[in-house]
N, CA and C atoms as an extended XYZ file, in Angstrom:
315
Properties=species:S:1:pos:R:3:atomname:S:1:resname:S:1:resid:I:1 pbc="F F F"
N        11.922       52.803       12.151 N   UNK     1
C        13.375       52.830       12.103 CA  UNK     1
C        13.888       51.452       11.687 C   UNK     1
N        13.744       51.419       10.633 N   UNK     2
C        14.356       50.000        9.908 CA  UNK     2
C        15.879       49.516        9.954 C   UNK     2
N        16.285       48.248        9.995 N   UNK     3
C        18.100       48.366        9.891 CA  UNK     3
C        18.284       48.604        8.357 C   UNK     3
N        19.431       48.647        8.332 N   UNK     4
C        20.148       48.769        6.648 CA  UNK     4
C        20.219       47.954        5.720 C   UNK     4
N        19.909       47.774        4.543 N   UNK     5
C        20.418       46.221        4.023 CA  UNK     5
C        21.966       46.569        3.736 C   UNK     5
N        22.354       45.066        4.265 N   UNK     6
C        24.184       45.083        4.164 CA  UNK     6
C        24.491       44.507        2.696 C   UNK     6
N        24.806       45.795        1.905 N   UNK     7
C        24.976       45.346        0.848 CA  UNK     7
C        26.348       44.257        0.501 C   UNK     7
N        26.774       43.833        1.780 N   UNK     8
C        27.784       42.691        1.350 CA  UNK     8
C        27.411       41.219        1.003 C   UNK     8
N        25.594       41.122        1.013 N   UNK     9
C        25.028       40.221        1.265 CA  UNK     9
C        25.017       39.890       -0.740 C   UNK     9
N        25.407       38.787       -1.269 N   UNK    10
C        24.996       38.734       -2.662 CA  UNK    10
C        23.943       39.081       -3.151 C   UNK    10
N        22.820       38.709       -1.931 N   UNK    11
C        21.199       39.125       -3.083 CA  UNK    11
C        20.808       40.411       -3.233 C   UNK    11
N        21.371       41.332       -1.811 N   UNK    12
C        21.241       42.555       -1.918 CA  UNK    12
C        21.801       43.043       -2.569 C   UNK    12
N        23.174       43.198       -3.007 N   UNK    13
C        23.810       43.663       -3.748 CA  UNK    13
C        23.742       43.311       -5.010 C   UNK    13
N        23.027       42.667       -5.566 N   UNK    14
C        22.652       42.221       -6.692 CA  UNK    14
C        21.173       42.867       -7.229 C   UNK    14
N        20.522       42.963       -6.190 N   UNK    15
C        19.463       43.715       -6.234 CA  UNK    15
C        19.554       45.224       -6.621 C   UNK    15
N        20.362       45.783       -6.078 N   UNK    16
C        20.722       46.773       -6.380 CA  UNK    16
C        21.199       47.434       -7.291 C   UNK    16
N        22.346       46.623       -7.728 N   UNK    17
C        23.081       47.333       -8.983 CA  UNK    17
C        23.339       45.941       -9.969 C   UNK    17
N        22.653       45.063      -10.035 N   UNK    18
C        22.610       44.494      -11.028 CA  UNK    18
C        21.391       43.988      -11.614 C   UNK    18
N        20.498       45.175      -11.226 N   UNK    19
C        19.130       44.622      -12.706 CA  UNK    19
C        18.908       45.412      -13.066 C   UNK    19
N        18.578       45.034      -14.542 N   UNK    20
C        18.265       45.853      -15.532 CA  UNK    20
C        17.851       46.900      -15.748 C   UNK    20
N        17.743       48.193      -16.118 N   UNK    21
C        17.097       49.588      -15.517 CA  UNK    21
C        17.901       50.175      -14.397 C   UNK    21
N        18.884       49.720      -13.744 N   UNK    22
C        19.738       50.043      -12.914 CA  UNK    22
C        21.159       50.380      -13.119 C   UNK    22
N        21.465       50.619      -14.542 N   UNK    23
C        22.281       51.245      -14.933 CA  UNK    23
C        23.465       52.251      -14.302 C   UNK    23
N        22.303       53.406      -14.553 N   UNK    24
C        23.223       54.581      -14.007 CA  UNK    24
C        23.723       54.203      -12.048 C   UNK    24
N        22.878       53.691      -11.296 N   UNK    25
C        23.564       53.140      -10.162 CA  UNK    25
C        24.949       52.389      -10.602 C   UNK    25
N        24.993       51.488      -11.297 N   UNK    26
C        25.960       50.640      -11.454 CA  UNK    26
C        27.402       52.148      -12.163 C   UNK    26
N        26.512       52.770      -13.331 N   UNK    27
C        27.651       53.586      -13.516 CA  UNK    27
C        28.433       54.591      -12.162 C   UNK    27
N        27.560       55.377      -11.949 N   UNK    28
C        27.995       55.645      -10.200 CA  UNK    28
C        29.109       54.914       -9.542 C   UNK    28
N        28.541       53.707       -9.067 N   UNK    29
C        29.025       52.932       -8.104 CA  UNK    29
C        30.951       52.856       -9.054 C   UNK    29
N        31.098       52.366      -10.185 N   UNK    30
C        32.048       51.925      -10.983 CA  UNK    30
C        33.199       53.434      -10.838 C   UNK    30
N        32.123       54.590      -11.675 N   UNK    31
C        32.973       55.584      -11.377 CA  UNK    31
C        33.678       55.774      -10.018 C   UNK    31
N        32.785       55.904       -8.771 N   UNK    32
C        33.508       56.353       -7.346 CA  UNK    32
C        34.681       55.551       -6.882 C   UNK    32
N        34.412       54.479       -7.712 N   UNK    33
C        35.394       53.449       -7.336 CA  UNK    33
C        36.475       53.604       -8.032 C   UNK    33
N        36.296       53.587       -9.306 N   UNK    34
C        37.875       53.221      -10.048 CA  UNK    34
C        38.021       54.686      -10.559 C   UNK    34
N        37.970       55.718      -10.058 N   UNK    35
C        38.237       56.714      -10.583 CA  UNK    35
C        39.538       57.373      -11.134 C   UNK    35
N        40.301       56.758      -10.051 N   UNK    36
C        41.855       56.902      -10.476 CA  UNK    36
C        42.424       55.689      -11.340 C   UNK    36
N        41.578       55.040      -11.437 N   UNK    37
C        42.228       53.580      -12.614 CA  UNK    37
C        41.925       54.432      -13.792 C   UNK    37
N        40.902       54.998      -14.078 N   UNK    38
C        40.334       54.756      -15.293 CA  UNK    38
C        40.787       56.553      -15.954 C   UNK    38
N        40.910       56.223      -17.517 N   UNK    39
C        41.318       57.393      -18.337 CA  UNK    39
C        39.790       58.312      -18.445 C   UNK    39
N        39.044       57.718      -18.590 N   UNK    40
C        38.091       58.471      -18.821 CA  UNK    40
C        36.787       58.190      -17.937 C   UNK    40
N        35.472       58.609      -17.561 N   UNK    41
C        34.411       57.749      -16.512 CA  UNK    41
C        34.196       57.037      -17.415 C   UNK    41
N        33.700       56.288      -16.783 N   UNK    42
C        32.275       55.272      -17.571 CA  UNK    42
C        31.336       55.988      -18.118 C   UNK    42
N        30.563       56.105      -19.312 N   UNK    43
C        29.311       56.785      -19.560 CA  UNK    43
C        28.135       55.819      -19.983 C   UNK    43
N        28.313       54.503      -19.937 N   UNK    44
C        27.326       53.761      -20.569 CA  UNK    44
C        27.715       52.484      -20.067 C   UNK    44
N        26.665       51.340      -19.996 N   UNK    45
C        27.051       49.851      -19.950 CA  UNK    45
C        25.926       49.463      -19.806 C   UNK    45
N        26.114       47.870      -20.343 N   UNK    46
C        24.992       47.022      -20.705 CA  UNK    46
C        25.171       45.809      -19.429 C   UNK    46
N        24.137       45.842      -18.665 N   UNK    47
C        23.938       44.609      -17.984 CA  UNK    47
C        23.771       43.433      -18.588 C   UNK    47
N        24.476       42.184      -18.404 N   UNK    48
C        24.068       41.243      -19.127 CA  UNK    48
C        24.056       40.018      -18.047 C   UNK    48
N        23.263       38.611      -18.599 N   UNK    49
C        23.449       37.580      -18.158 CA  UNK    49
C        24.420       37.425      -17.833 C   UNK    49
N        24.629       36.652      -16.133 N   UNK    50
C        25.670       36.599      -15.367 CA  UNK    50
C        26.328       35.202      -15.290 C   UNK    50
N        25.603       34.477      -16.112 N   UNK    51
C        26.260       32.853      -16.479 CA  UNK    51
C        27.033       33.353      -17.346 C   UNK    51
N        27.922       31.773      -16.783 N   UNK    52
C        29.348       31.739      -17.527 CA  UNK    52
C        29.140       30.367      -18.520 C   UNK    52
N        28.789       29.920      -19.845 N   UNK    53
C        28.344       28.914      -20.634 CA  UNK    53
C        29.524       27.882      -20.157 C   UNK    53
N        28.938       27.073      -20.256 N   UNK    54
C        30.082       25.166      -19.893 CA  UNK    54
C        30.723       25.092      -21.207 C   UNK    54
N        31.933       24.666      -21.130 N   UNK    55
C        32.516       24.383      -22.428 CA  UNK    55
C        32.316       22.677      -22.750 C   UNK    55
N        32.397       21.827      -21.699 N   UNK    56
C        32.166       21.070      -21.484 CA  UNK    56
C        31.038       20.605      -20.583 C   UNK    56
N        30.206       19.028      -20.549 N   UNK    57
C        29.103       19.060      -19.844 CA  UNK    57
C        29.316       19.064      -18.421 C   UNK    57
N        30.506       18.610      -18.115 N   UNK    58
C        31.252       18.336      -17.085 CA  UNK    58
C        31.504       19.657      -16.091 C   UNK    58
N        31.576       20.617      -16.615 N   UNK    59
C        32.514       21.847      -16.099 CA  UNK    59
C        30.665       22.194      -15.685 C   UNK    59
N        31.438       23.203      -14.468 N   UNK    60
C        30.863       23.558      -13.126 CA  UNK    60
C        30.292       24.868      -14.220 C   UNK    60
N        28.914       25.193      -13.707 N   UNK    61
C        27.762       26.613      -14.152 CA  UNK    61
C        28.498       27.497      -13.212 C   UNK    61
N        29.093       28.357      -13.949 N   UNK    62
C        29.288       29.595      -12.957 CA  UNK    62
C        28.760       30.882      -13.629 C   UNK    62
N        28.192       31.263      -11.977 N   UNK    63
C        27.301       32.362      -12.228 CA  UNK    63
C        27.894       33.573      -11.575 C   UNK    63
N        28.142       34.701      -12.303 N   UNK    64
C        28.906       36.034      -11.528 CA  UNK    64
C        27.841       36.501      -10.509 C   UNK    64
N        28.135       37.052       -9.678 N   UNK    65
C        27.201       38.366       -8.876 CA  UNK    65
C        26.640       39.617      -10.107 C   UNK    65
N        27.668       40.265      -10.876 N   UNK    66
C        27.294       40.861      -11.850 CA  UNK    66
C        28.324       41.216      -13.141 C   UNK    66
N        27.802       41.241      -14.273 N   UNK    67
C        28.379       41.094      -15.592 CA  UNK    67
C        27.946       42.426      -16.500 C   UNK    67
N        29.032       43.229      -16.878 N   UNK    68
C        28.655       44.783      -17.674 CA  UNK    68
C        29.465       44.676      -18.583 C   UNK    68
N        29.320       45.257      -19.759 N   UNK    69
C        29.609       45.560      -21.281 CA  UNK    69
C        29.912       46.874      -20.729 C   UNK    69
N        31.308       47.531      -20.908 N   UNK    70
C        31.226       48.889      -21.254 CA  UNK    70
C        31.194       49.509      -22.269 C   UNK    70
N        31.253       50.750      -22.479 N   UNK    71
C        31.376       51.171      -23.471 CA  UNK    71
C        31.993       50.744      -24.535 C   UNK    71
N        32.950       50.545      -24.315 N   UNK    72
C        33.934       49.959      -25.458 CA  UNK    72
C        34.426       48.927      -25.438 C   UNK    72
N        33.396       48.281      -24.859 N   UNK    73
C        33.341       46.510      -24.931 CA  UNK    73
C        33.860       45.523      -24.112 C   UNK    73
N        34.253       46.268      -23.055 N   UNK    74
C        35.575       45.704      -22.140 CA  UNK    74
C        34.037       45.021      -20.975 C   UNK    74
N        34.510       43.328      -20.459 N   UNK    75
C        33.725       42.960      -19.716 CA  UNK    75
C        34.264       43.264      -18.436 C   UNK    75
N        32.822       43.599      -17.522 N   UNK    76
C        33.482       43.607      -16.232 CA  UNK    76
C        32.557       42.490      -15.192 C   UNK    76
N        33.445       42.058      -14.804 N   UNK    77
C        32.730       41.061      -13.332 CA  UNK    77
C        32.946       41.921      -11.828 C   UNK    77
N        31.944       41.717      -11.598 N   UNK    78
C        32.015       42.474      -10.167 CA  UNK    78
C        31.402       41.311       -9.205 C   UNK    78
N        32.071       41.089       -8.176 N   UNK    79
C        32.170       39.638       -7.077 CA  UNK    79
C        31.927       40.738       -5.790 C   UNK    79
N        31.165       40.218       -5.046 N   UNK    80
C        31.132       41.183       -3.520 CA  UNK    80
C        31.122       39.575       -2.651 C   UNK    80
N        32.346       39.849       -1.548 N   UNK    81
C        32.587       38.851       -0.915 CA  UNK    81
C        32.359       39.404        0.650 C   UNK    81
N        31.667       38.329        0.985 N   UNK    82
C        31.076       38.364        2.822 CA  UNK    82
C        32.452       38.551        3.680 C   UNK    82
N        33.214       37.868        3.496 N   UNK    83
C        34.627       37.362        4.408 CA  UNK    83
C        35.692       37.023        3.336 C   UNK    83
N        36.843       37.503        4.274 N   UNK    84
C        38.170       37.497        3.190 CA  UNK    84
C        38.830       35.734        3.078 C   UNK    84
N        38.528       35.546        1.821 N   UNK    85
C        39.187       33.931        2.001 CA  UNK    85
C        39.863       33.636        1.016 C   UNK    85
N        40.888       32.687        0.884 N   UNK    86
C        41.600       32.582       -0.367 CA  UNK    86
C        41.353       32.311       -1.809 C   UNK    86
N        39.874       31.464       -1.330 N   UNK    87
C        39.196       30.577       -2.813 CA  UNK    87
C        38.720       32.374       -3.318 C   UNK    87
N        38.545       33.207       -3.023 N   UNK    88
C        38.726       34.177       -3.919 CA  UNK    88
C        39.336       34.439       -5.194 C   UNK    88
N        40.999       34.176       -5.049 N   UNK    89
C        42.225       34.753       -5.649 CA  UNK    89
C        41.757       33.208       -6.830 C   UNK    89
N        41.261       32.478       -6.334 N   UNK    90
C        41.048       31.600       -7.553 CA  UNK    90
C        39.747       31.925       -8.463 C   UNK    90
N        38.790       31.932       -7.858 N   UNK    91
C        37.966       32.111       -8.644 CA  UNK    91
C        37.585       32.921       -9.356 C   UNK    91
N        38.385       33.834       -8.817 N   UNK    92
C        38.596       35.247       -9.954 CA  UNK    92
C        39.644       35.150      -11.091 C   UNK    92
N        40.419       34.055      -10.872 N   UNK    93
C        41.113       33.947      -12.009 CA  UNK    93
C        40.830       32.826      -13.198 C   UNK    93
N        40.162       32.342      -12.015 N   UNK    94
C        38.727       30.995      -13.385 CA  UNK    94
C        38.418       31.959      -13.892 C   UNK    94
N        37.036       33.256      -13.297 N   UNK    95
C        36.525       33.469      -14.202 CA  UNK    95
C        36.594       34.806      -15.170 C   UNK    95
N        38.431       35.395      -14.684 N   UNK    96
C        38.584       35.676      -15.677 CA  UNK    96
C        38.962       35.701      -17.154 C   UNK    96
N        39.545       33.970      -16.928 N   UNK    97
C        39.826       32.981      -17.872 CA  UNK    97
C        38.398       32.880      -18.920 C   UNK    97
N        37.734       32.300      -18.158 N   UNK    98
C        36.304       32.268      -18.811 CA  UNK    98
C        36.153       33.090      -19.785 C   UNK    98
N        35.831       34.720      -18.928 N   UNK    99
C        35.272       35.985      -19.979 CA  UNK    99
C        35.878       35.868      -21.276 C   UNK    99
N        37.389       36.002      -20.641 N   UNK   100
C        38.367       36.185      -21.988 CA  UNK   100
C        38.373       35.383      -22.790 C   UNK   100
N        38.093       34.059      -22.622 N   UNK   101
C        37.877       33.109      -24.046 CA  UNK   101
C        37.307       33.083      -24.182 C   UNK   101
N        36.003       33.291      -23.684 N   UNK   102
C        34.600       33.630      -24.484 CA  UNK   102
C        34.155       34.630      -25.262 C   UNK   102
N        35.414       35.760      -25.269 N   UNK   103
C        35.570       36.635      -26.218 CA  UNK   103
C        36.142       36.402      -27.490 C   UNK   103
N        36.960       35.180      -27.345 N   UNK   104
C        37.402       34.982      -28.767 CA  UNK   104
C        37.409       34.090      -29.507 C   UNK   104
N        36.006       33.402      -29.020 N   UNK   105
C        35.186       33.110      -30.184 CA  UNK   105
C        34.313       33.582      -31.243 C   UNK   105
């Protein structure tokens, strides 16, 4: 009778739905979730490297929990947080800064 792994833990949850071959979990997980956001499910996505490149030498390596290509190209970051804290509301808006200009280059 084993305990559970708490998938609020980063490595577990990373383990899980963010390596490679683990796809359709990740599609799952995305659908149950945003089901009412989204026009259509998810049917496909590409796991990718979860670094965020330095623009400068200076600027801080940031690394997502997990990084997907959907179908139609739209990036998604997915962050699983232990405890509710404010440096959240920031760092989600670093790195959605990030994605997006790294798209238009």
């Amino acid at each position: 009778n084993q305990p559970l792994v708490n998938l609020r833990v980063d490595f577990a949850f990373k383990q899980l739905f963010g390596v490679q071959g683990q796809e359709e979990l990740l599609i799952s997980f995305f659908n149950a979730i945003l089901h009412e956001s989204l026009s259509t499910p998810i049917v496909s996505l590409k796991i990718e490297a979860p670094h965020l490149h330095k623009e400068y030498e200076e600027d801080k390596l940031s690394i997502l929990d997990i990084l997907a290509t959907l179908q139609d190209e739209t990036k998604v970051n997915v962050e699983i947080q232990l405890r509710n804290t404010q440096e959240i509301v920031k760092r989600s808006l670093y790195y959605w800064s990030k994605l997006y200009t790294s798209q238009l280059e």
